[in-house]
PDB file of C-alpha atoms in Angstrom:
ATOM      1  CA  ALA A   1     -14.203  11.371   5.628  1.00 85.00           C
ATOM      2  CA  ASP A   2     -15.783   9.363   2.762  1.00 89.00           C
ATOM      3  CA  LEU A   3     -12.912   6.878   2.808  1.00 92.00           C
ATOM      4  CA  LEU A   4     -13.237   6.261   6.528  1.00 94.00           C
ATOM      5  CA  SER A   5     -17.054   6.001   6.293  1.00 93.00           C
ATOM      6  CA  ALA A   6     -16.759   3.392   3.522  1.00 95.00           C
ATOM      7  CA  VAL A   7     -14.184   1.461   5.520  1.00 96.00           C
ATOM      8  CA  ASP A   8     -16.477   1.515   8.597  1.00 94.00           C
ATOM      9  CA  VAL A   9     -19.201  -0.154   6.501  1.00 96.00           C
ATOM     10  CA  VAL A  10     -16.796  -2.882   5.443  1.00 97.00           C
ATOM     11  CA  ARG A  11     -15.484  -3.384   8.979  1.00 96.00           C
ATOM     12  CA  ARG A  12     -19.003  -3.722  10.370  1.00 95.00           C
ATOM     13  CA  SER A  13     -19.520  -6.651   7.993  1.00 96.00           C
ATOM     14  CA  GLY A  14     -16.692  -8.618   9.589  1.00 95.00           C
ATOM     15  CA  PRO A  15     -13.041  -7.818   8.827  1.00 95.00           C
ATOM     16  CA  SER A  16     -11.236  -5.938  11.594  1.00 95.00           C
ATOM     17  CA  THR A  17      -8.401  -4.884   9.303  1.00 97.00           C
ATOM     18  CA  VAL A  18      -9.054  -3.192   5.997  1.00 97.00           C
ATOM     19  CA  LEU A  19      -6.463  -2.138   3.405  1.00 98.00           C
ATOM     20  CA  VAL A  20      -7.643   0.299   0.741  1.00 97.00           C
ATOM     21  CA  THR A  21      -5.478   0.679  -2.342  1.00 96.00           C
ATOM     22  CA  SER A  22      -5.472   3.148  -5.170  1.00 94.00           C
ATOM     23  CA  VAL A  23      -6.923   5.916  -3.001  1.00 95.00           C
ATOM     24  CA  ILE A  24      -7.364   9.241  -4.800  1.00 94.00           C
ATOM     25  CA  THR A  25      -9.337  12.015  -3.022  1.00 91.00           C
ATOM     26  CA  ASP A  26      -9.515  15.762  -3.404  1.00 91.00           C
ATOM     27  CA  GLN A  27      -6.709  15.860  -0.792  1.00 91.00           C
ATOM     28  CA  THR A  28      -4.352  13.487  -2.677  1.00 95.00           C
ATOM     29  CA  PRO A  29      -1.336  15.450  -3.950  1.00 96.00           C
ATOM     30  CA  SER A  30      -1.087  15.818  -7.686  1.00 97.00           C
ATOM     31  CA  GLY A  31       0.912  12.999  -9.267  1.00 97.00           C
ATOM     32  CA  SER A  32       0.426  10.785  -6.241  1.00 97.00           C
ATOM     33  CA  ILE A  33      -1.609   7.778  -5.155  1.00 96.00           C
ATOM     34  CA  GLN A  34      -2.459   6.675  -1.613  1.00 97.00           C
ATOM     35  CA  MET A  35      -3.096   3.581   0.370  1.00 97.00           C
ATOM     36  CA  ALA A  36      -4.920   3.393   3.726  1.00 97.00           C
ATOM     37  CA  CYS A  37      -5.080   0.838   6.532  1.00 98.00           C
ATOM     38  CA  VAL A  38      -7.776   0.885   9.196  1.00 97.00           C
ATOM     39  CA  THR A  39      -7.916  -1.348  12.289  1.00 96.00           C
ATOM     40  CA  ASP A  40      -9.212  -1.185  15.821  1.00 94.00           C
ATOM     41  CA  ALA A  41      -5.811   0.376  16.743  1.00 94.00           C
ATOM     42  CA  GLY A  42      -6.059   3.274  14.259  1.00 95.00           C
ATOM     43  CA  ALA A  43      -6.160   4.473  10.741  1.00 96.00           C
ATOM     44  CA  TRP A  44      -3.152   5.373   8.599  1.00 97.00           C
ATOM     45  CA  LEU A  45      -2.492   6.737   5.137  1.00 97.00           C
ATOM     46  CA  VAL A  46       0.606   6.546   2.939  1.00 98.00           C
ATOM     47  CA  THR A  47       1.253   8.571  -0.207  1.00 97.00           C
ATOM     48  CA  THR A  48       3.560   7.485  -3.015  1.00 97.00           C
ATOM     49  CA  PRO A  49       4.309   8.890  -6.462  1.00 97.00           C
ATOM     50  CA  MET A  50       1.941   7.523  -9.135  1.00 96.00           C
ATOM     51  CA  LEU A  51       3.710   5.779 -11.992  1.00 95.00           C
ATOM     52  CA  ASP A  52       2.247   6.029 -15.482  1.00 92.00           C
ATOM     53  CA  MET A  53       1.588   2.341 -15.925  1.00 93.00           C
ATOM     54  CA  THR A  54      -0.938  -0.413 -15.538  1.00 90.00           C
ATOM     55  CA  VAL A  55       0.000  -3.885 -14.276  1.00 91.00           C
ATOM     56  CA  ARG A  56      -1.824  -7.162 -13.918  1.00 92.00           C
ATOM     57  CA  GLY A  57      -1.819  -8.727 -10.492  1.00 94.00           C
ATOM     58  CA  GLY A  58      -0.913  -5.594  -8.568  1.00 94.00           C
ATOM     59  CA  GLY A  59      -3.779  -6.023  -6.151  1.00 94.00           C
ATOM     60  CA  ASP A  60      -2.917  -9.630  -5.509  1.00 96.00           C
ATOM     61  CA  ALA A  61       0.738  -8.803  -4.843  1.00 97.00           C
ATOM     62  CA  THR A  62      -0.230  -5.901  -2.561  1.00 97.00           C
ATOM     63  CA  ALA A  63      -2.596  -8.096  -0.583  1.00 97.00           C
ATOM     64  CA  ALA A  64       0.029 -10.820  -0.146  1.00 97.00           C
ATOM     65  CA  ILE A  65       2.770  -8.459   0.786  1.00 97.00           C
ATOM     66  CA  PHE A  66       0.536  -6.651   3.242  1.00 97.00           C
ATOM     67  CA  LEU A  67      -0.609  -9.869   4.920  1.00 97.00           C
ATOM     68  CA  ALA A  68       2.925 -11.095   5.351  1.00 95.00           C
ATOM     69  CA  HIS A  69       4.026  -7.819   7.002  1.00 94.00           C
ATOM     70  CA  LEU A  70       0.784  -7.594   9.031  1.00 96.00           C
ATOM     71  CA  LEU A  71       1.305 -10.984  10.578  1.00 95.00           C
ATOM     72  CA  THR A  72       4.840 -10.167  11.736  1.00 93.00           C
ATOM     73  CA  ASP A  73       4.977  -6.385  12.162  1.00 92.00           C
ATOM     74  CA  GLY A  74       1.478  -4.966  12.849  1.00 95.00           C
ATOM     75  CA  PRO A  75      -0.801  -2.755  10.716  1.00 97.00           C
ATOM     76  CA  ARG A  76       1.109   0.542  10.686  1.00 96.00           C
ATOM     77  CA  ALA A  77       4.400  -1.063   9.829  1.00 95.00           C
ATOM     78  CA  ALA A  78       2.697  -3.346   7.314  1.00 96.00           C
ATOM     79  CA  LEU A  79       1.267  -0.359   5.513  1.00 97.00           C
ATOM     80  CA  SER A  80       4.659   1.360   5.330  1.00 97.00           C
ATOM     81  CA  ARG A  81       6.460  -1.758   4.162  1.00 96.00           C
ATOM     82  CA  THR A  82       3.796  -2.648   1.595  1.00 97.00           C
ATOM     83  CA  ALA A  83       3.907   0.816   0.079  1.00 97.00           C
ATOM     84  CA  ALA A  84       7.715   0.703  -0.080  1.00 97.00           C
ATOM     85  CA  SER A  85       7.758  -2.821  -1.511  1.00 97.00           C
ATOM     86  CA  MET A  86       5.155  -2.196  -4.153  1.00 97.00           C
ATOM     87  CA  TYR A  87       6.681   1.093  -5.190  1.00 97.00           C
ATOM     88  CA  ALA A  88      10.078  -0.611  -5.615  1.00 97.00           C
ATOM     89  CA  VAL A  89       8.550  -3.435  -7.668  1.00 97.00           C
ATOM     90  CA  LEU A  90       6.509  -1.061  -9.836  1.00 96.00           C
ATOM     91  CA  ALA A  91       9.322   1.436 -10.295  1.00 96.00           C
ATOM     92  CA  ALA A  92      11.676  -1.301 -11.423  1.00 96.00           C
ATOM     93  CA  THR A  93       8.990  -2.732 -13.731  1.00 96.00           C
ATOM     94  CA  HIS A  94       8.335   0.713 -15.224  1.00 96.00           C
ATOM     95  CA  ALA A  95      12.047   1.456 -15.673  1.00 96.00           C
ATOM     96  CA  ALA A  96      12.559  -1.882 -17.446  1.00 95.00           C
ATOM     97  CA  GLY A  97       9.515  -1.338 -19.642  1.00 93.00           C
ATOM     98  CA  ASP A  98       8.266  -4.818 -18.697  1.00 91.00           C
ATOM     99  CA  ALA A  99       4.638  -5.900 -19.004  1.00 87.00           C
ATOM    100  CA  GLU A 100       4.927  -8.226 -15.995  1.00 93.00           C
ATOM    101  CA  MET A 101       5.855  -7.086 -12.535  1.00 96.00           C
ATOM    102  CA  ARG A 102       9.443  -7.692 -11.573  1.00 97.00           C
ATOM    103  CA  LEU A 103       8.566  -9.651  -8.412  1.00 97.00           C
ATOM    104  CA  VAL A 104      11.520 -12.052  -8.509  1.00 96.00           C
ATOM    105  CA  ALA A 105      14.067  -9.351  -9.407  1.00 96.00           C
ATOM    106  CA  GLU A 106      12.798  -7.181  -6.541  1.00 96.00           C
ATOM    107  CA  GLN A 107      12.368  -9.906  -3.951  1.00 96.00           C
ATOM    108  CA  GLU A 108      14.788  -8.175  -1.588  1.00 96.00           C
ATOM    109  CA  SER A 109      12.671  -5.022  -1.766  1.00 95.00           C
ATOM    110  CA  ILE A 110       9.668  -7.154  -0.856  1.00 95.00           C
ATOM    111  CA  ALA A 111      11.311  -8.914   2.078  1.00 93.00           C
ATOM    112  CA  HIS A 112      13.239  -5.946   3.389  1.00 93.00           C
ATOM    113  CA  PRO A 113      11.832  -2.708   1.929  1.00 92.00           C
ATOM    114  CA  ASP A 114      13.400   0.706   2.414  1.00 91.00           C
ATOM    115  CA  GLU A 115      10.568   2.499   4.221  1.00 87.00           C
ATOM    116  CA  ILE A 116      10.830   5.805   2.436  1.00 91.00           C
ATOM    117  CA  PHE A 117       7.237   7.032   2.587  1.00 96.00           C
ATOM    118  CA  ASP A 118       5.710   8.806   5.537  1.00 95.00           C
ATOM    119  CA  ILE A 119       2.760   7.269   7.318  1.00 96.00           C
ATOM    120  CA  VAL A 120       0.112   9.709   8.475  1.00 96.00           C
ATOM    121  CA  GLU A 121      -2.488   8.926  11.105  1.00 96.00           C
ATOM    122  CA  ILE A 122      -5.989   9.779   9.891  1.00 94.00           C
ATOM    123  CA  GLY A 123      -9.443   9.852  11.409  1.00 81.00           C
TER     124      GLY A 123
END
């Protein structure tokens, strides 16, 4: 409820589509992190495993990937594909022990992600 209330405040200020990253609430499963998308058409939540790492530029990459998918596929699919893409990039980065995201190495996962995470309608 707090998440949706906060998004409503943001949406009233102008943007019709809001993506919220790094969502952790009392309902987020242990060891997980969530991302939400809210539009006039609905509100959705996706849950992915949380990786024990910190990256620079993750928000920028997430925003760019989400926008690309939003423009071609709509908000629900964009959320699903963004979660899958970012998880693939971050998992590969974590496995390699790299400090920089493996964006080039995982470009196929960005363009054509395996949508492996369930999208749940909220609100």
